[in-house]
């Protein structure tokens, strides 16, 4: 994939996310309003119950749509910057799945090319999405490092892993797309996984101008929340239940980020 194609792909994603928000999202919100009015006006307790069930389902759909939009658009990246956007993704995965997360980021990345930022952010999104969808892990960790002019992203989980054989007819473009994107920028993606032994993903991207940044281990929760400039509050319904609190074994290195 060429750089030009990558840009076109990002533009297209932005357009789709805008349309989903402005059209599908708005339509669902109007529907919610009508259902709310219907529930209020109804004299029949049975009908009221049904309408309320429909509203609960609708709220879940709105929540799903909001997550899809957030994944499509790099708005979070634009508003927060790469490191805070990564922290947010990690925190959300931990919150939505109940997994324990450890995150290890440099204080700063210095000046990084916009395309590189997007590539790292998209790789983070895809690998975390895979952890949520496939891994059945209890713990995961994410690390970004500056290594001799290269940016290194490491994402680990302790889930079921995969052998890489799978069904060849299955269409899975996530890792493939990531490889192409990173290769177009001169980098490499390595995935190490074995059945039952978890998965490790390593992305290396050459970056000439990254300043040597200090590393520190941080608990995601302790990071100050930055408000998003254009938060789309109208799509905020349907929040997920909080994950169950897990006991962290004394020897485990994973920190609870809820
Ligand atoms: N962290 C993971 N844990 C377990 N299996 C994984 C993980 N990441 C990827 N996989 C496996 O690799 C396959 C390919 O992943 P991907 O290319 O992202 O496609 P998709 O997520 O659309 O299935 C997945 O279908 C899954 O079987
Ligand atoms: Mg995937």
mmCIF file of C-alpha atoms and ligand atoms in Angstrom:
data_model
loop_
_atom_site.group_PDB
_atom_site.id
_atom_site.type_symbol
_atom_site.label_atom_id
_atom_site.label_comp_id
_atom_site.label_asym_id
_atom_site.label_seq_id
_atom_site.Cartn_x
_atom_site.Cartn_y
_atom_site.Cartn_z
ATOM 1 C CA UNK A 1 0.000 0.000 0.000
ATOM 2 C CA UNK A 2 1.425 3.404 -0.888
ATOM 3 C CA UNK A 3 1.437 6.453 1.346
ATOM 4 C CA UNK A 4 -1.044 8.078 -0.979
ATOM 5 C CA UNK A 5 -3.441 5.157 -0.547
ATOM 6 C CA UNK A 6 -3.016 5.301 3.213
ATOM 7 C CA UNK A 7 -4.057 8.952 3.179
ATOM 8 C CA UNK A 8 -7.039 8.195 0.967
ATOM 9 C CA UNK A 9 -8.051 5.416 3.352
ATOM 10 C CA UNK A 10 -7.896 7.778 6.352
ATOM 11 C CA UNK A 11 -10.001 10.353 4.507
ATOM 12 C CA UNK A 12 -12.561 7.720 3.642
ATOM 13 C CA UNK A 13 -12.736 6.536 7.252
ATOM 14 C CA UNK A 14 -13.288 10.101 8.403
ATOM 15 C CA UNK A 15 -16.108 10.535 5.911
ATOM 16 C CA UNK A 16 -17.794 7.292 6.963
ATOM 17 C CA UNK A 17 -17.516 8.127 10.648
ATOM 18 C CA UNK A 18 -18.977 11.595 9.991
ATOM 19 C CA UNK A 19 -21.911 10.110 8.115
ATOM 20 C CA UNK A 20 -22.504 7.477 10.764
ATOM 21 C CA UNK A 21 -22.535 10.169 13.389
ATOM 22 C CA UNK A 22 -24.587 12.773 11.557
ATOM 23 C CA UNK A 23 -27.086 10.451 9.922
ATOM 24 C CA UNK A 24 -27.337 7.054 11.616
ATOM 25 C CA UNK A 25 -26.521 8.472 15.060
ATOM 26 C CA UNK A 26 -28.959 11.346 14.766
ATOM 27 C CA UNK A 27 -31.666 9.007 13.456
ATOM 28 C CA UNK A 28 -31.241 6.724 16.442
ATOM 29 C CA UNK A 29 -31.407 9.659 18.831
ATOM 30 C CA UNK A 30 -34.678 10.849 17.292
ATOM 31 C CA UNK A 31 -36.016 7.310 17.602
ATOM 32 C CA UNK A 32 -35.018 7.301 21.254
ATOM 33 C CA UNK A 33 -36.845 10.561 21.821
ATOM 34 C CA UNK A 34 -40.034 9.183 20.245
ATOM 35 C CA UNK A 35 -39.840 5.965 22.225
ATOM 36 C CA UNK A 36 -39.393 7.966 25.429
ATOM 37 C CA UNK A 37 -42.502 9.992 24.599
ATOM 38 C CA UNK A 38 -44.425 6.815 23.765
ATOM 39 C CA UNK A 39 -43.461 5.246 27.102
ATOM 40 C CA UNK A 40 -44.559 8.401 28.926
ATOM 41 C CA UNK A 41 -47.913 8.651 27.111
ATOM 42 C CA UNK A 42 -48.832 5.000 27.366
ATOM 43 C CA UNK A 43 -51.614 3.915 29.754
ATOM 44 C CA UNK A 44 -50.859 0.244 29.236
ATOM 45 C CA UNK A 45 -48.193 -1.114 31.606
ATOM 46 C CA UNK A 46 -47.468 -3.925 29.151
ATOM 47 C CA UNK A 47 -46.822 -1.556 26.277
ATOM 48 C CA UNK A 48 -44.723 0.629 28.555
ATOM 49 C CA UNK A 49 -42.559 -2.354 29.466
ATOM 50 C CA UNK A 50 -42.043 -3.279 25.810
ATOM 51 C CA UNK A 51 -41.129 0.274 24.896
ATOM 52 C CA UNK A 52 -38.642 0.398 27.756
ATOM 53 C CA UNK A 53 -37.076 -2.858 26.563
ATOM 54 C CA UNK A 54 -36.793 -1.369 23.097
ATOM 55 C CA UNK A 55 -35.107 1.703 24.574
ATOM 56 C CA UNK A 56 -32.579 -0.440 26.427
ATOM 57 C CA UNK A 57 -31.706 -2.222 23.183
ATOM 58 C CA UNK A 58 -31.511 1.072 21.384
ATOM 59 C CA UNK A 59 -29.142 2.449 24.013
ATOM 60 C CA UNK A 60 -26.882 -0.540 23.526
ATOM 61 C CA UNK A 61 -26.914 0.011 19.765
ATOM 62 C CA UNK A 62 -26.104 3.688 20.251
ATOM 63 C CA UNK A 63 -23.203 2.688 22.498
ATOM 64 C CA UNK A 64 -21.937 0.243 19.854
ATOM 65 C CA UNK A 65 -22.250 2.872 17.146
ATOM 66 C CA UNK A 66 -20.320 5.348 19.258
ATOM 67 C CA UNK A 67 -17.482 2.847 19.637
ATOM 68 C CA UNK A 68 -17.478 2.132 15.891
ATOM 69 C CA UNK A 69 -17.295 5.850 15.150
ATOM 70 C CA UNK A 70 -14.475 6.307 17.633
ATOM 71 C CA UNK A 71 -12.525 3.457 16.019
ATOM 72 C CA UNK A 72 -13.024 4.813 12.517
ATOM 73 C CA UNK A 73 -12.033 8.355 13.155
ATOM 74 C CA UNK A 74 -8.664 9.368 14.547
ATOM 75 C CA UNK A 75 -10.414 12.268 16.302
ATOM 76 C CA UNK A 76 -9.236 11.047 19.698
ATOM 77 C CA UNK A 77 -5.712 11.112 18.310
ATOM 78 C CA UNK A 78 -6.172 14.621 16.954
ATOM 79 C CA UNK A 79 -7.613 15.927 20.194
ATOM 80 C CA UNK A 80 -5.440 14.208 22.739
ATOM 81 C CA UNK A 81 -2.188 13.491 20.940
ATOM 82 C CA UNK A 82 -0.725 10.017 20.488
ATOM 83 C CA UNK A 83 0.283 9.092 24.025
ATOM 84 C CA UNK A 84 -2.950 10.210 25.712
ATOM 85 C CA UNK A 85 -4.997 8.592 22.930
ATOM 86 C CA UNK A 86 -3.182 5.281 23.493
ATOM 87 C CA UNK A 87 -3.817 5.539 27.239
ATOM 88 C CA UNK A 88 -7.482 6.128 26.556
ATOM 89 C CA UNK A 89 -7.720 3.049 24.297
ATOM 90 C CA UNK A 90 -6.049 0.887 26.943
ATOM 91 C CA UNK A 91 -8.292 2.223 29.675
ATOM 92 C CA UNK A 92 -11.409 1.599 27.614
ATOM 93 C CA UNK A 93 -10.449 -1.967 26.791
ATOM 94 C CA UNK A 94 -9.794 -2.672 30.468
ATOM 95 C CA UNK A 95 -13.098 -1.081 31.417
ATOM 96 C CA UNK A 96 -15.156 -2.856 28.771
ATOM 97 C CA UNK A 97 -13.674 -6.309 29.318
ATOM 98 C CA UNK A 98 -12.602 -6.387 32.965
ATOM 99 C CA UNK A 99 -9.048 -7.326 31.900
ATOM 100 C CA UNK A 100 -6.096 -5.984 33.845
ATOM 101 C CA UNK A 101 -3.785 -3.711 31.917
ATOM 102 C CA UNK A 102 -0.255 -2.516 32.246
ATOM 103 C CA UNK A 103 0.939 0.426 30.223
ATOM 104 C CA UNK A 104 4.431 1.671 29.745
ATOM 105 C CA UNK A 105 4.878 4.853 27.712
ATOM 106 C CA UNK A 106 7.613 7.455 27.352
ATOM 107 C CA UNK A 107 6.930 10.914 28.779
ATOM 108 C CA UNK A 108 7.138 12.384 25.326
ATOM 109 C CA UNK A 109 7.776 11.264 21.766
ATOM 110 C CA UNK A 110 9.080 14.557 20.475
ATOM 111 C CA UNK A 111 8.245 15.505 16.909
ATOM 112 C CA UNK A 112 6.743 12.513 15.131
ATOM 113 C CA UNK A 113 5.525 12.446 11.571
ATOM 114 C CA UNK A 114 1.732 12.556 11.314
ATOM 115 C CA UNK A 115 1.594 9.371 9.223
ATOM 116 C CA UNK A 116 3.710 7.541 11.775
ATOM 117 C CA UNK A 117 1.414 8.699 14.579
ATOM 118 C CA UNK A 118 -1.651 7.461 12.743
ATOM 119 C CA UNK A 119 0.049 4.159 11.906
ATOM 120 C CA UNK A 120 0.970 3.552 15.558
ATOM 121 C CA UNK A 121 -2.491 4.584 16.731
ATOM 122 C CA UNK A 122 -4.215 2.318 14.189
ATOM 123 C CA UNK A 123 -1.937 -0.561 15.190
ATOM 124 C CA UNK A 124 -2.816 0.004 18.845
ATOM 125 C CA UNK A 125 -6.517 0.043 17.996
ATOM 126 C CA UNK A 126 -6.315 -3.150 15.934
ATOM 127 C CA UNK A 127 -4.242 -5.080 18.437
ATOM 128 C CA UNK A 128 -6.429 -4.049 21.371
ATOM 129 C CA UNK A 129 -9.523 -4.857 19.351
ATOM 130 C CA UNK A 130 -8.080 -8.302 18.660
ATOM 131 C CA UNK A 131 -7.406 -8.797 22.354
ATOM 132 C CA UNK A 132 -11.026 -7.911 23.127
ATOM 133 C CA UNK A 133 -12.407 -10.059 20.314
ATOM 134 C CA UNK A 134 -10.198 -13.141 20.237
ATOM 135 C CA UNK A 135 -7.795 -13.482 23.158
ATOM 136 C CA UNK A 136 -9.908 -14.359 26.218
ATOM 137 C CA UNK A 137 -6.980 -12.907 28.144
ATOM 138 C CA UNK A 138 -7.024 -11.867 31.793
ATOM 139 C CA UNK A 139 -4.126 -9.474 31.392
ATOM 140 C CA UNK A 140 -2.613 -7.417 28.646
ATOM 141 C CA UNK A 141 0.171 -4.903 28.410
ATOM 142 C CA UNK A 142 1.185 -2.187 26.009
ATOM 143 C CA UNK A 143 4.538 -0.525 25.704
ATOM 144 C CA UNK A 144 5.943 2.180 23.444
ATOM 145 C CA UNK A 145 9.674 2.755 23.294
ATOM 146 C CA UNK A 146 12.140 4.861 21.384
ATOM 147 C CA UNK A 147 14.900 2.579 20.197
ATOM 148 C CA UNK A 148 17.774 4.014 18.194
ATOM 149 C CA UNK A 149 15.709 6.082 15.803
ATOM 150 C CA UNK A 150 12.816 3.630 15.721
ATOM 151 C CA UNK A 151 9.522 3.632 17.521
ATOM 152 C CA UNK A 152 8.670 0.268 18.985
ATOM 153 C CA UNK A 153 5.174 -0.776 19.999
ATOM 154 C CA UNK A 154 4.760 -3.956 22.027
ATOM 155 C CA UNK A 155 1.354 -5.401 22.840
ATOM 156 C CA UNK A 156 1.117 -8.589 24.909
ATOM 157 C CA UNK A 157 -1.751 -10.653 26.188
ATOM 158 C CA UNK A 158 -1.949 -13.852 28.223
ATOM 159 C CA UNK A 159 -4.919 -15.282 26.336
ATOM 160 C CA UNK A 160 -5.557 -18.365 24.206
ATOM 161 C CA UNK A 161 -3.206 -17.360 21.399
ATOM 162 C CA UNK A 162 -3.454 -18.758 17.898
ATOM 163 C CA UNK A 163 -1.436 -21.066 15.682
ATOM 164 C CA UNK A 164 -1.543 -18.930 12.557
ATOM 165 C CA UNK A 165 -2.973 -21.824 10.509
ATOM 166 C CA UNK A 166 -6.671 -21.181 10.970
ATOM 167 C CA UNK A 167 -9.138 -21.378 8.159
ATOM 168 C CA UNK A 168 -7.554 -19.914 5.014
ATOM 169 C CA UNK A 169 -10.946 -18.995 3.603
ATOM 170 C CA UNK A 170 -11.673 -16.732 6.551
ATOM 171 C CA UNK A 171 -11.309 -13.123 5.677
ATOM 172 C CA UNK A 172 -9.260 -11.338 8.265
ATOM 173 C CA UNK A 173 -7.771 -8.079 7.220
ATOM 174 C CA UNK A 174 -6.843 -6.596 10.563
ATOM 175 C CA UNK A 175 -3.281 -7.869 10.872
ATOM 176 C CA UNK A 176 -2.825 -7.842 7.108
ATOM 177 C CA UNK A 177 -3.861 -4.184 6.915
ATOM 178 C CA UNK A 178 -1.542 -3.380 9.803
ATOM 179 C CA UNK A 179 1.402 -5.101 8.076
ATOM 180 C CA UNK A 180 0.747 -3.206 4.846
ATOM 181 C CA UNK A 181 0.407 0.129 6.578
ATOM 182 C CA UNK A 182 3.578 -0.332 8.596
ATOM 183 C CA UNK A 183 5.507 -1.712 5.595
ATOM 184 C CA UNK A 184 4.505 1.342 3.535
ATOM 185 C CA UNK A 185 6.294 3.457 6.157
ATOM 186 C CA UNK A 186 9.382 1.251 6.157
ATOM 187 C CA UNK A 187 8.578 -0.633 9.352
ATOM 188 C CA UNK A 188 7.930 -4.223 10.397
ATOM 189 C CA UNK A 189 5.238 -6.123 12.284
ATOM 190 C CA UNK A 190 6.010 -9.349 14.126
ATOM 191 C CA UNK A 191 3.334 -11.465 15.737
ATOM 192 C CA UNK A 192 4.328 -14.267 18.062
ATOM 193 C CA UNK A 193 1.584 -16.483 19.274
ATOM 194 C CA UNK A 194 1.079 -20.088 20.312
ATOM 195 C CA UNK A 195 -2.075 -21.873 21.273
ATOM 196 C CA UNK A 196 -2.712 -21.311 24.946
ATOM 197 C CA UNK A 197 0.411 -19.164 25.340
ATOM 198 C CA UNK A 198 -0.880 -15.687 24.630
ATOM 199 C CA UNK A 199 0.075 -13.287 21.870
ATOM 200 C CA UNK A 200 2.824 -10.725 21.435
ATOM 201 C CA UNK A 201 2.735 -8.123 18.722
ATOM 202 C CA UNK A 202 5.747 -5.998 17.940
ATOM 203 C CA UNK A 203 5.674 -3.047 15.572
ATOM 204 C CA UNK A 204 8.890 -1.266 14.645
ATOM 205 C CA UNK A 205 8.779 2.002 12.743
ATOM 206 C CA UNK A 206 11.826 4.040 11.754
ATOM 207 C CA UNK A 207 11.553 7.649 12.925
ATOM 208 C CA UNK A 208 14.432 9.962 12.320
ATOM 209 C CA UNK A 209 13.422 12.873 14.485
ATOM 210 C CA UNK A 210 12.272 11.268 17.708
ATOM 211 C CA UNK A 211 13.982 12.880 20.670
ATOM 212 C CA UNK A 212 15.293 10.546 23.369
ATOM 213 C CA UNK A 213 12.377 10.281 25.756
ATOM 214 C CA UNK A 214 12.358 9.093 29.331
ATOM 215 C CA UNK A 215 10.251 6.077 30.113
ATOM 216 C CA UNK A 216 8.070 5.597 33.095
ATOM 217 C CA UNK A 217 5.509 3.093 34.211
ATOM 218 C CA UNK A 218 2.217 4.685 34.945
ATOM 219 C CA UNK A 219 -1.120 3.627 36.256
ATOM 220 C CA UNK A 220 -3.552 4.723 33.571
ATOM 221 C CA UNK A 221 -6.124 5.838 36.063
ATOM 222 C CA UNK A 222 -3.786 8.346 37.613
ATOM 223 C CA UNK A 223 -3.421 10.246 34.371
ATOM 224 C CA UNK A 224 -5.345 13.533 34.432
ATOM 225 C CA UNK A 225 -8.419 13.324 32.275
ATOM 226 C CA UNK A 226 -8.324 15.778 29.419
ATOM 227 C CA UNK A 227 -11.651 16.902 28.136
ATOM 228 C CA UNK A 228 -12.271 16.202 24.488
ATOM 229 C CA UNK A 229 -12.851 19.413 22.630
ATOM 230 C CA UNK A 230 -15.859 18.357 20.574
ATOM 231 C CA UNK A 231 -17.395 15.621 22.630
ATOM 232 C CA UNK A 232 -20.484 14.265 20.955
ATOM 233 C CA UNK A 233 -22.613 14.005 24.059
ATOM 234 C CA UNK A 234 -25.691 13.018 22.127
ATOM 235 C CA UNK A 235 -24.210 9.602 21.467
ATOM 236 C CA UNK A 236 -23.285 8.987 25.073
ATOM 237 C CA UNK A 237 -26.199 6.801 26.049
ATOM 238 C CA UNK A 238 -25.961 3.131 26.790
ATOM 239 C CA UNK A 239 -22.918 2.854 28.985
ATOM 240 C CA UNK A 240 -21.491 -0.588 29.607
ATOM 241 C CA UNK A 241 -21.640 -2.198 33.054
ATOM 242 C CA UNK A 242 -18.498 -1.777 35.113
ATOM 243 C CA UNK A 243 -16.230 -4.829 35.055
ATOM 244 C CA UNK A 244 -16.101 -7.108 38.054
ATOM 245 C CA UNK A 245 -13.212 -6.378 40.362
ATOM 246 C CA UNK A 246 -10.548 -9.049 40.046
ATOM 247 C CA UNK A 247 -8.037 -10.034 42.635
ATOM 248 C CA UNK A 248 -4.531 -9.334 41.457
ATOM 249 C CA UNK A 249 -2.111 -12.105 42.418
ATOM 250 C CA UNK A 250 0.802 -10.675 44.402
ATOM 251 C CA UNK A 251 3.408 -11.845 41.881
ATOM 252 C CA UNK A 252 1.676 -10.474 38.819
ATOM 253 C CA UNK A 253 3.114 -7.364 37.263
ATOM 254 C CA UNK A 254 -0.186 -6.140 35.845
ATOM 255 C CA UNK A 255 -1.753 -3.080 37.351
ATOM 256 C CA UNK A 256 -5.475 -2.598 37.562
ATOM 257 C CA UNK A 257 -6.358 0.434 35.517
ATOM 258 C CA UNK A 258 -10.065 0.700 36.180
HETATM 259 N N1 LIG B 1 -4.656 -11.364 20.586
HETATM 260 C C1 LIG B 1 -5.136 -12.444 19.937
HETATM 261 N N2 LIG B 1 -5.455 -13.573 20.627
HETATM 262 C C2 LIG B 1 -5.922 -14.673 19.998
HETATM 263 N N3 LIG B 1 -6.114 -14.744 18.663
HETATM 264 C C3 LIG B 1 -5.816 -13.655 17.917
HETATM 265 C C4 LIG B 1 -5.325 -12.457 18.511
HETATM 266 N N4 LIG B 1 -5.117 -11.556 17.521
HETATM 267 C C5 LIG B 1 -5.468 -12.166 16.375
HETATM 268 N N5 LIG B 1 -5.900 -13.434 16.599
HETATM 269 C C6 LIG B 1 -6.306 -14.424 15.590
HETATM 270 O O1 LIG B 1 -5.808 -14.027 14.341
HETATM 271 C C7 LIG B 1 -6.860 -13.880 13.421
HETATM 272 C C8 LIG B 1 -6.578 -12.732 12.475
HETATM 273 O O2 LIG B 1 -6.691 -11.480 13.116
HETATM 274 P P1 LIG B 1 -7.083 -10.207 12.272
HETATM 275 O O3 LIG B 1 -6.210 -10.176 11.070
HETATM 276 O O4 LIG B 1 -7.041 -9.009 13.147
HETATM 277 O O5 LIG B 1 -8.558 -10.504 11.776
HETATM 278 P P2 LIG B 1 -9.965 -10.421 12.529
HETATM 279 O O6 LIG B 1 -9.745 -9.726 13.850
HETATM 280 O O7 LIG B 1 -10.814 -9.622 11.600
HETATM 281 O O8 LIG B 1 -10.422 -11.842 12.691
HETATM 282 C C9 LIG B 1 -8.097 -13.694 14.266
HETATM 283 O O9 LIG B 1 -9.251 -14.116 13.603
HETATM 284 C C10 LIG B 1 -7.800 -14.531 15.466
HETATM 285 O O10 LIG B 1 -8.113 -15.887 15.215
HETATM 286 MG MG1 LIG B 2 -8.739 -7.946 14.011
#
